Amino acid sequence: MESVFSYIIGLGAAVMMPIIFTILGVCIGIKFSKALKSGLYVGVGFVGLGVITGLLTSALGPALQDVVNIYGLELQVFDMGWPAAASVAYNTLVGSFIIPVCLGVNLVLLLLGCTRTVNIDLWNYWHFAFIGAVVYFMTESVGWGFFAAIICYIITLVMADITAKKFQKFYPGMDGISIPQPFCQGFMPFAVGINKCLDYVPGINKVNIDSEGMKKKFGLFGEPLFLGVIIGIIIGCLACKDGQELIDKIPTTLGLGIKMGAVMELIPRITSLFIEGLKPISEATRELIAKKFGADKELYIGMSPALVIGHPTTLVVSLLLIPVTLALAVALPGNQFLPLASLAGMFYVFVMVLPYTNGNVLRSFIVGLVVMAIGLYFVTLMAPDFTSAAHSVALAHPEDASVAVPEGFSAGALDFASSPLSALIYACMKYLNYIGAAILTLLAAALVVWNRKRIQSSH
């Protein structure tokens, strides 16, 4: 079973999406050629996004490492990055069975009318496997590991349903799509709460600048492209220990600025391919459901948040938060996690924040600042048990160097360990034991019942 699902995951989104979309398209009545073309657009989008985020990591990584060395910013929790975290998650007993178990849970909830989301975002199932694996090694019980993973999955499906309309209204071309990814959904309650509080803060409650407003107000300085160049050059300058090295590294520094600008400019162009590929599938799905079950019946296709990370506000706020998060990591007392490899995942923090801040740059930045400050502590908190999982996987798979934790360090990753949803499940299981499990069960059951009533009342 592990070999089968490892093979499926190993194909990657770029290969599997054309297959899934072609099969799905034909099943809902789209011509084979049109369904295949839709899938290929989405697959190409994933390839392009992987290339661009890889460019960000490869360009930013060495400069940030120089900053760490120059200013002595070493902390005890080593940033594994999300690819290594996903590898650890999938290569445990919980991860081996996570896809069929979660698909089974999704099917049962659909049949019972407790969700509208069909989650085909198989690659991000590693989030559920991650919390399951951490709890598994913490409790030394595979049963508790699966319990944590399933609880996380159920809560995420309900949150995907709740936020679907808001998501679809804010992001153009996303009709019929929801985001059942727990990392993104975990920040949504913070976006709602903080945004509401900011309504009562004098001055801030009058500021309403979105990405387009920034361009009008600041001109060239409000463009994500230009901001990317400036931030890249600033980081390049900080990576120089003296004036002579700064002069010697002028080509490298300018090159880093151009690469950061390229990332900011190319991500929106790449993500437009997702919309082009999704549109035929989304329209055909709505037509089929309306024909078979009536116009009031609605299902959502659960997709990756990668579809919308190209929004200009996401790019601007993520870019500004990268140096701020590094400063927070050093300044916050008790934090032991310094995010480096995980910083490319900053874009995903804001996918479900923007629909509730309405793309307001200042409010989105404040939400991001709060959740990142809290998230650093969550990663530190979870590090010992994540390290146990990583060591176990490294022993079983010595050929995979990405899961090896450097000697003297603990393991951490911004995604998914910094998510409030992950931290909630982990804390309940670690500190409250059976009481925590009972609380999580009641919470998931209450959300499912409430969501079912909500769905029924909308018919």
CSV table of C-alpha atoms in Angstrom, one decimal, residues 6-430:
chain,number,residue,atom,x,y,z
A,6,SER,CA,4.1,6.7,-2.8
A,7,TYR,CA,4.1,6.1,-6.6
A,8,ILE,CA,1.0,8.1,-7.0
A,9,ILE,CA,2.4,11.0,-5.0
A,10,GLY,CA,5.7,10.7,-6.7
A,11,LEU,CA,4.1,11.5,-10.1
A,12,GLY,CA,3.4,15.0,-8.8
A,13,ALA,CA,0.6,17.4,-9.5
A,14,ALA,CA,1.9,18.3,-13.0
A,15,VAL,CA,1.4,14.7,-14.2
A,16,MET,CA,-1.6,13.6,-12.2
A,17,MET,CA,-3.7,16.8,-12.8
A,18,PRO,CA,-4.1,16.1,-16.6
A,19,ILE,CA,-5.1,12.5,-15.8
A,20,ILE,CA,-7.6,13.5,-13.1
A,21,PHE,CA,-9.1,16.4,-15.1
A,22,THR,CA,-9.4,14.3,-18.2
A,23,ILE,CA,-11.3,11.5,-16.4
A,24,LEU,CA,-13.4,14.0,-14.4
A,25,GLY,CA,-14.2,16.0,-17.6
A,26,VAL,CA,-15.3,13.0,-19.6
A,27,CYS,CA,-17.4,11.7,-16.7
A,28,ILE,CA,-19.3,15.0,-16.6
A,29,GLY,CA,-19.9,15.2,-20.3
A,30,ILE,CA,-17.0,17.2,-21.7
A,31,LYS,CA,-15.4,16.1,-24.9
A,32,PHE,CA,-12.2,14.2,-24.4
A,33,SER,CA,-10.0,16.7,-26.2
A,34,LYS,CA,-11.4,19.6,-24.2
A,35,ALA,CA,-11.0,17.8,-20.9
A,36,LEU,CA,-7.5,16.8,-21.7
A,37,LYS,CA,-6.6,20.4,-22.7
A,38,SER,CA,-8.1,21.7,-19.3
A,39,GLY,CA,-5.9,19.2,-17.4
A,40,LEU,CA,-2.8,20.1,-19.4
A,41,TYR,CA,-3.3,23.8,-18.7
A,42,VAL,CA,-3.5,23.0,-14.9
A,43,GLY,CA,-0.5,20.6,-15.2
A,44,VAL,CA,1.6,23.2,-17.0
A,45,GLY,CA,0.5,25.8,-14.3
A,46,PHE,CA,2.0,23.5,-11.6
A,47,VAL,CA,5.2,23.1,-13.6
A,48,GLY,CA,5.5,26.8,-14.0
A,49,LEU,CA,4.7,27.5,-10.4
A,50,GLY,CA,7.3,24.9,-9.3
A,51,VAL,CA,10.0,26.6,-11.5
A,52,ILE,CA,9.2,30.1,-10.2
A,53,THR,CA,9.1,29.1,-6.5
A,54,GLY,CA,12.3,27.1,-7.1
A,55,LEU,CA,13.9,30.3,-8.5
A,56,LEU,CA,12.8,32.2,-5.3
A,57,THR,CA,14.3,29.5,-3.0
A,58,SER,CA,17.5,29.2,-5.0
A,59,ALA,CA,18.0,32.9,-5.3
A,60,LEU,CA,17.0,33.9,-1.7
A,61,GLY,CA,18.4,30.9,0.2
A,62,PRO,CA,22.2,31.7,-0.1
A,63,ALA,CA,21.7,35.4,0.7
A,64,LEU,CA,19.6,34.6,3.7
A,65,GLN,CA,22.1,32.1,4.9
A,66,ASP,CA,24.8,34.8,4.6
A,67,VAL,CA,22.7,37.1,6.7
A,68,VAL,CA,22.3,34.3,9.3
A,69,ASN,CA,26.1,33.7,9.4
A,70,ILE,CA,27.0,37.4,9.5
A,71,TYR,CA,24.7,38.4,12.3
A,72,GLY,CA,24.9,35.1,14.2
A,73,LEU,CA,21.2,34.3,14.0
A,74,GLU,CA,21.4,30.6,14.5
A,75,LEU,CA,18.5,29.1,16.5
A,76,GLN,CA,18.0,25.5,17.6
A,77,VAL,CA,15.0,24.5,15.4
A,78,PHE,CA,16.2,23.8,11.9
A,79,ASP,CA,13.9,24.7,9.0
A,80,MET,CA,13.3,21.5,7.0
A,81,GLY,CA,11.1,23.3,4.4
A,82,TRP,CA,7.7,22.0,3.3
A,83,PRO,CA,9.0,19.4,0.8
A,84,ALA,CA,11.0,17.6,3.6
A,85,ALA,CA,8.0,17.9,5.9
A,86,ALA,CA,5.8,16.3,3.3
A,87,SER,CA,8.3,13.6,2.8
A,88,VAL,CA,8.4,12.8,6.5
A,89,ALA,CA,4.6,12.8,6.6
A,90,TYR,CA,4.0,10.5,3.7
A,91,ASN,CA,6.8,8.0,4.7
A,92,THR,CA,5.1,7.1,8.0
A,93,LEU,CA,2.5,4.5,8.6
A,94,VAL,CA,-0.2,7.2,8.8
A,95,GLY,CA,1.0,8.8,5.6
A,96,SER,CA,0.9,5.4,3.7
A,97,PHE,CA,-2.8,5.1,4.1
A,98,ILE,CA,-3.8,8.8,4.3
A,99,ILE,CA,-5.2,9.1,0.8
A,100,PRO,CA,-7.7,6.2,0.9
A,101,VAL,CA,-8.7,7.0,4.5
A,102,CYS,CA,-9.4,10.6,3.8
A,103,LEU,CA,-11.1,9.9,0.5
A,104,GLY,CA,-13.4,7.5,2.3
A,105,VAL,CA,-14.2,10.1,5.0
A,106,ASN,CA,-14.9,12.6,2.2
A,107,LEU,CA,-17.3,10.2,0.4
A,108,VAL,CA,-19.2,9.4,3.7
A,109,LEU,CA,-19.7,13.1,4.4
A,110,LEU,CA,-20.8,13.7,0.9
A,111,LEU,CA,-23.4,10.9,1.0
A,112,LEU,CA,-24.7,12.2,4.4
A,113,GLY,CA,-25.0,15.7,3.1
A,114,CYS,CA,-22.5,17.0,5.6
A,115,THR,CA,-20.1,18.6,3.0
A,116,ARG,CA,-20.2,20.0,-0.5
A,117,THR,CA,-16.5,19.7,-1.2
A,118,VAL,CA,-15.0,16.9,-3.3
A,119,ASN,CA,-11.3,17.2,-2.3
A,120,ILE,CA,-9.2,16.2,-5.3
A,121,ASP,CA,-6.1,18.1,-4.0
A,122,LEU,CA,-4.3,14.8,-3.3
A,123,TRP,CA,-0.8,16.4,-2.9
A,124,ASN,CA,-1.9,18.5,0.0
A,125,TYR,CA,-3.1,15.5,1.8
A,126,TRP,CA,0.4,15.5,3.3
A,127,HIS,CA,-0.9,18.1,5.8
A,128,PHE,CA,-3.3,15.6,7.3
A,129,ALA,CA,-0.5,13.0,7.3
A,130,PHE,CA,1.8,15.5,8.9
A,131,ILE,CA,-0.3,16.1,12.0
A,132,GLY,CA,-1.2,12.4,12.1
A,133,ALA,CA,2.5,11.4,12.0
A,134,VAL,CA,3.5,13.9,14.7
A,135,VAL,CA,0.7,12.6,17.0
A,136,TYR,CA,1.6,9.0,16.1
A,137,PHE,CA,5.2,9.5,17.3
A,138,MET,CA,4.1,11.5,20.3
A,139,THR,CA,1.6,8.9,21.6
A,140,GLU,CA,3.3,5.8,20.1
A,141,SER,CA,-0.1,4.9,18.8
A,142,VAL,CA,-1.0,4.6,15.1
A,143,GLY,CA,-4.7,4.8,16.1
A,144,TRP,CA,-4.3,8.3,17.7
A,145,GLY,CA,-2.3,9.3,14.6
A,146,PHE,CA,-5.2,8.5,12.3
A,147,PHE,CA,-7.6,10.1,14.7
A,148,ALA,CA,-5.7,13.4,14.5
A,149,ALA,CA,-5.4,13.2,10.7
A,150,ILE,CA,-9.2,12.5,10.3
A,151,ILE,CA,-10.2,15.3,12.8
A,152,CYS,CA,-8.0,17.7,10.8
A,153,TYR,CA,-9.6,16.5,7.5
A,154,ILE,CA,-13.2,16.9,8.7
A,155,ILE,CA,-12.6,20.4,10.2
A,156,THR,CA,-10.9,21.4,6.9
A,157,LEU,CA,-13.7,20.2,4.8
A,158,VAL,CA,-16.3,22.1,6.8
A,159,MET,CA,-14.1,25.3,6.7
A,160,ALA,CA,-13.8,24.9,2.9
A,161,ASP,CA,-17.6,24.8,2.6
A,162,ILE,CA,-18.0,27.8,4.9
A,163,THR,CA,-15.5,29.9,3.0
A,164,ALA,CA,-16.3,28.8,-0.5
A,165,LYS,CA,-18.7,31.6,-1.4
A,166,LYS,CA,-16.4,34.3,0.0
A,167,PHE,CA,-13.5,32.7,-1.9
A,168,GLN,CA,-15.3,32.5,-5.2
A,169,LYS,CA,-16.6,36.1,-4.9
A,170,PHE,CA,-13.2,37.6,-4.2
A,171,TYR,CA,-11.1,35.6,-6.7
A,172,PRO,CA,-12.3,35.9,-10.3
A,173,GLY,CA,-12.7,32.7,-12.3
A,174,MET,CA,-13.0,30.4,-9.2
A,175,ASP,CA,-16.7,29.6,-9.5
A,176,GLY,CA,-17.4,26.1,-8.1
A,177,ILE,CA,-14.0,25.9,-6.3
A,178,SER,CA,-13.2,25.6,-2.6
A,179,ILE,CA,-9.9,25.3,-0.8
A,180,PRO,CA,-9.7,22.3,1.5
A,181,GLN,CA,-6.1,22.9,2.6
A,182,PRO,CA,-5.7,23.1,6.4
A,183,PHE,CA,-2.7,25.4,6.3
A,184,CYS,CA,-4.7,28.2,4.6
A,185,GLN,CA,-7.9,27.5,6.4
A,186,GLY,CA,-6.2,27.7,9.8
A,187,PHE,CA,-5.6,31.4,9.4
A,188,MET,CA,-9.1,32.3,8.3
A,189,PRO,CA,-10.5,32.8,11.9
A,190,PHE,CA,-7.7,35.1,12.6
A,191,ALA,CA,-8.5,37.1,9.5
A,192,VAL,CA,-12.1,37.4,10.5
A,193,GLY,CA,-11.3,38.4,14.1
A,194,ILE,CA,-8.4,40.8,13.5
A,195,ASN,CA,-10.2,42.4,10.6
A,196,LYS,CA,-13.2,43.0,12.9
A,197,CYS,CA,-11.0,44.5,15.6
A,198,LEU,CA,-9.3,46.8,13.1
A,199,ASP,CA,-12.7,48.3,12.3
A,200,TYR,CA,-12.5,50.0,15.8
A,201,VAL,CA,-8.9,51.3,15.5
A,202,PRO,CA,-8.9,55.0,14.6
A,203,GLY,CA,-6.8,55.8,11.6
A,204,ILE,CA,-6.4,52.2,10.4
A,205,ASN,CA,-10.2,51.8,9.9
A,206,LYS,CA,-10.0,54.6,7.4
A,207,VAL,CA,-7.2,53.1,5.3
A,208,ASN,CA,-8.5,51.1,2.4
A,209,ILE,CA,-5.6,50.5,0.0
A,210,ASP,CA,-5.6,47.4,-2.2
A,211,SER,CA,-3.0,46.4,-4.8
A,212,GLU,CA,-4.6,48.7,-7.4
A,213,GLY,CA,-4.8,51.6,-4.9
A,214,MET,CA,-1.1,51.1,-4.1
A,215,LYS,CA,-0.2,51.5,-7.8
A,216,LYS,CA,-2.3,54.7,-8.0
A,217,LYS,CA,-0.9,56.1,-4.8
A,218,PHE,CA,2.7,55.1,-5.1
A,219,GLY,CA,3.1,54.7,-8.8
A,220,LEU,CA,6.1,52.5,-9.7
A,221,PHE,CA,6.9,52.0,-6.0
A,222,GLY,CA,3.5,50.3,-5.5
A,223,GLU,CA,4.1,47.7,-8.2
A,224,PRO,CA,4.9,44.1,-7.0
A,225,LEU,CA,7.6,43.9,-9.7
A,226,PHE,CA,9.4,47.0,-8.3
A,227,LEU,CA,8.9,46.0,-4.7
A,228,GLY,CA,10.4,42.6,-5.5
A,229,VAL,CA,13.5,44.3,-7.0
A,230,ILE,CA,13.9,46.6,-4.0
A,231,ILE,CA,13.5,43.9,-1.3
A,232,GLY,CA,15.9,41.7,-3.2
A,233,ILE,CA,18.6,44.4,-3.4
A,234,ILE,CA,18.1,45.2,0.3
A,235,ILE,CA,18.5,41.5,1.3
A,236,GLY,CA,21.5,41.3,-1.0
A,237,CYS,CA,23.1,44.3,0.8
A,238,LEU,CA,22.4,42.8,4.2
A,239,ALA,CA,24.2,39.7,3.1
A,240,CYS,CA,27.5,41.7,2.8
A,241,LYS,CA,29.7,41.9,6.0
A,242,ASP,CA,31.5,45.1,5.0
A,243,GLY,CA,31.7,47.9,2.4
A,244,GLN,CA,34.3,46.1,0.2
A,245,GLU,CA,32.2,43.0,0.0
A,246,LEU,CA,29.2,45.1,-0.9
A,247,ILE,CA,31.1,46.6,-3.8
A,248,ASP,CA,32.4,43.1,-4.9
A,249,LYS,CA,28.9,41.7,-4.8
A,250,ILE,CA,27.1,44.4,-6.7
A,251,PRO,CA,26.4,42.1,-9.7
A,252,THR,CA,25.1,39.4,-7.3
A,253,THR,CA,23.0,41.9,-5.4
A,254,LEU,CA,21.4,43.4,-8.5
A,255,GLY,CA,20.8,39.9,-9.9
A,256,LEU,CA,19.0,38.9,-6.7
A,257,GLY,CA,16.8,42.0,-7.1
A,258,ILE,CA,15.9,41.2,-10.7
A,259,LYS,CA,15.1,37.5,-9.7
A,260,MET,CA,12.9,38.6,-6.9
A,261,GLY,CA,11.1,41.0,-9.3
A,262,ALA,CA,10.8,38.2,-11.8
A,263,VAL,CA,9.1,36.0,-9.2
A,264,MET,CA,6.6,38.8,-8.4
A,265,GLU,CA,5.8,39.4,-12.1
A,266,LEU,CA,5.7,35.8,-13.3
A,267,ILE,CA,3.6,34.1,-10.6
A,268,PRO,CA,0.3,35.9,-11.6
A,269,ARG,CA,1.0,35.0,-15.2
A,270,ILE,CA,1.5,31.4,-14.3
A,271,THR,CA,-1.6,31.2,-12.1
A,272,SER,CA,-3.7,32.5,-15.0
A,273,LEU,CA,-3.2,29.1,-16.6
A,274,PHE,CA,-5.1,27.5,-13.7
A,275,ILE,CA,-8.1,29.6,-14.3
A,276,GLU,CA,-8.1,28.8,-18.0
A,277,GLY,CA,-7.9,25.1,-17.2
A,278,LEU,CA,-10.5,25.1,-14.5
A,279,LYS,CA,-13.2,27.1,-16.3
A,280,PRO,CA,-14.5,24.3,-18.6
A,281,ILE,CA,-14.6,21.8,-15.7
A,282,SER,CA,-16.2,24.2,-13.3
A,283,GLU,CA,-18.9,25.3,-15.8
A,284,ALA,CA,-19.7,21.7,-16.9
A,285,THR,CA,-19.9,20.6,-13.2
A,286,ARG,CA,-22.4,23.3,-12.4
A,287,GLU,CA,-24.6,22.4,-15.4
A,288,LEU,CA,-24.6,18.7,-14.6
A,289,ILE,CA,-25.5,19.2,-11.0
A,290,ALA,CA,-28.3,21.7,-11.9
A,291,LYS,CA,-29.6,19.2,-14.5
A,292,LYS,CA,-29.5,16.1,-12.2
A,293,PHE,CA,-30.3,17.6,-8.8
A,294,GLY,CA,-31.8,21.0,-9.4
A,295,ALA,CA,-30.4,24.5,-9.5
A,296,ASP,CA,-30.3,24.8,-5.7
A,297,LYS,CA,-27.9,21.8,-5.3
A,298,GLU,CA,-24.2,22.7,-5.4
A,299,LEU,CA,-20.9,20.9,-5.1
A,300,TYR,CA,-17.4,22.3,-4.9
A,301,ILE,CA,-14.2,21.0,-6.4
A,302,GLY,CA,-11.6,21.1,-3.7
A,303,MET,CA,-8.4,22.4,-5.3
A,304,SER,CA,-4.9,23.6,-4.3
A,305,PRO,CA,-4.5,27.2,-3.0
A,306,ALA,CA,-1.7,27.5,-5.7
A,307,LEU,CA,-4.5,28.6,-8.0
A,308,VAL,CA,-4.7,32.1,-6.5
A,309,ILE,CA,-1.3,32.9,-4.9
A,310,GLY,CA,-0.6,35.2,-7.8
A,311,HIS,CA,-3.0,37.9,-6.4
A,312,PRO,CA,-1.0,41.2,-6.2
A,313,THR,CA,-1.9,41.8,-2.6
A,314,THR,CA,-0.6,38.3,-1.6
A,315,LEU,CA,2.6,39.0,-3.5
A,316,VAL,CA,3.2,42.5,-1.9
A,317,VAL,CA,2.3,41.4,1.7
A,318,SER,CA,4.3,38.2,1.5
A,319,LEU,CA,7.3,40.0,0.2
A,320,LEU,CA,7.2,42.6,3.0
A,321,LEU,CA,6.7,39.9,5.6
A,322,ILE,CA,9.8,37.9,4.7
A,323,PRO,CA,12.4,40.3,6.3
A,324,VAL,CA,9.9,41.1,9.1
A,325,THR,CA,9.4,37.4,9.9
A,326,LEU,CA,13.2,36.9,10.1
A,327,ALA,CA,13.4,39.9,12.5
A,328,LEU,CA,10.6,38.4,14.6
A,329,ALA,CA,12.2,35.0,14.8
A,330,VAL,CA,15.3,36.6,16.4
A,331,ALA,CA,13.5,39.1,18.6
A,332,LEU,CA,10.7,37.0,20.1
A,333,PRO,CA,11.7,35.6,23.5
A,334,GLY,CA,11.4,31.8,23.7
A,335,ASN,CA,11.3,31.2,19.9
A,336,GLN,CA,13.8,28.7,18.6
A,337,PHE,CA,12.7,28.6,14.9
A,338,LEU,CA,14.4,30.6,12.1
A,339,PRO,CA,12.4,30.2,8.9
A,340,LEU,CA,14.7,30.0,5.8
A,341,ALA,CA,13.7,27.1,3.5
A,342,SER,CA,10.0,27.6,4.4
A,343,LEU,CA,9.8,31.3,3.3
A,344,ALA,CA,8.5,30.4,-0.2
A,345,GLY,CA,5.4,29.1,1.6
A,346,MET,CA,4.6,32.6,2.8
A,347,PHE,CA,2.3,33.2,-0.2
A,348,TYR,CA,-0.1,30.5,1.1
A,349,VAL,CA,-0.7,32.3,4.4
A,350,PHE,CA,-2.9,34.9,2.6
A,351,VAL,CA,-5.1,32.8,0.3
A,352,MET,CA,-8.0,32.7,2.8
A,353,VAL,CA,-7.1,36.0,4.5
A,354,LEU,CA,-7.7,38.3,1.5
A,355,PRO,CA,-11.4,37.4,1.0
A,356,TYR,CA,-12.0,38.7,4.6
A,357,THR,CA,-9.8,41.7,4.4
A,358,ASN,CA,-11.1,42.4,0.9
A,359,GLY,CA,-7.6,42.6,-0.4
A,360,ASN,CA,-6.7,45.5,1.9
A,361,VAL,CA,-2.9,45.6,2.0
A,362,LEU,CA,-2.5,47.1,5.5
A,363,ARG,CA,-5.0,44.8,7.1
A,364,SER,CA,-3.6,41.7,5.4
A,365,PHE,CA,-0.1,42.7,6.6
A,366,ILE,CA,-1.3,43.1,10.2
A,367,VAL,CA,-3.1,39.7,10.0
A,368,GLY,CA,0.1,38.1,8.6
A,369,LEU,CA,2.3,39.8,11.2
A,370,VAL,CA,0.1,38.4,14.1
A,371,VAL,CA,-0.2,34.8,12.7
A,372,MET,CA,3.5,34.6,11.9
A,373,ALA,CA,4.5,35.8,15.4
A,374,ILE,CA,2.2,33.1,16.9
A,375,GLY,CA,3.2,30.5,14.3
A,376,LEU,CA,6.9,30.7,15.2
A,377,TYR,CA,6.0,29.6,18.7
A,378,PHE,CA,3.8,26.8,17.3
A,379,VAL,CA,6.7,25.4,15.3
A,380,THR,CA,9.0,25.6,18.4
A,381,LEU,CA,6.3,23.8,20.4
A,382,MET,CA,5.9,21.0,17.9
A,383,ALA,CA,9.6,20.6,17.2
A,384,PRO,CA,10.5,17.7,19.6
A,385,ASP,CA,7.8,15.3,18.2
A,386,PHE,CA,8.4,16.4,14.6
A,387,THR,CA,12.1,15.6,15.1
A,388,SER,CA,11.2,12.1,16.4
A,389,ALA,CA,9.2,11.5,13.2
A,390,ALA,CA,11.9,12.9,11.0
A,391,HIS,CA,14.6,10.7,12.7
A,392,SER,CA,12.5,7.6,12.2
A,393,VAL,CA,11.9,8.3,8.5
A,394,ALA,CA,15.6,9.1,8.0
A,395,LEU,CA,16.6,5.7,9.5
A,396,ALA,CA,14.1,3.9,7.2
A,397,HIS,CA,15.1,5.9,4.1
A,398,PRO,CA,18.8,6.8,4.4
A,399,GLU,CA,18.8,7.6,0.7
A,400,ASP,CA,16.6,10.7,1.2
A,401,ALA,CA,18.9,13.4,2.5
A,402,SER,CA,16.1,16.0,2.7
A,403,VAL,CA,14.7,14.4,5.8
A,404,ALA,CA,17.9,14.2,7.7
A,405,VAL,CA,18.0,16.6,10.7
A,406,PRO,CA,21.5,18.2,11.4
A,407,GLU,CA,23.1,17.1,14.6
A,408,GLY,CA,22.3,19.3,17.5
A,409,PHE,CA,19.1,20.7,16.0
A,410,SER,CA,15.4,20.0,16.2
A,411,ALA,CA,13.2,19.8,13.1
A,412,GLY,CA,10.6,22.5,12.1
A,413,ALA,CA,8.7,23.8,9.1
A,414,LEU,CA,6.6,26.9,8.6
A,415,ASP,CA,4.0,24.8,6.6
A,416,PHE,CA,2.2,23.0,8.3
A,417,ALA,CA,3.5,23.3,11.8
A,418,SER,CA,2.8,27.0,12.2
A,419,SER,CA,-0.9,26.6,11.4
A,420,PRO,CA,-3.3,27.3,14.3
A,421,LEU,CA,-5.3,24.2,13.3
A,422,SER,CA,-2.3,22.0,13.5
A,423,ALA,CA,-1.3,23.5,16.8
A,424,LEU,CA,-4.8,23.1,18.2
A,425,ILE,CA,-4.9,19.4,17.5
A,426,TYR,CA,-1.3,18.8,18.7
A,427,ALA,CA,-1.9,20.7,22.0
A,428,CYS,CA,-5.1,18.9,22.7
A,429,MET,CA,-3.5,15.5,22.2
A,430,LYS,CA,-0.3,16.3,24.0
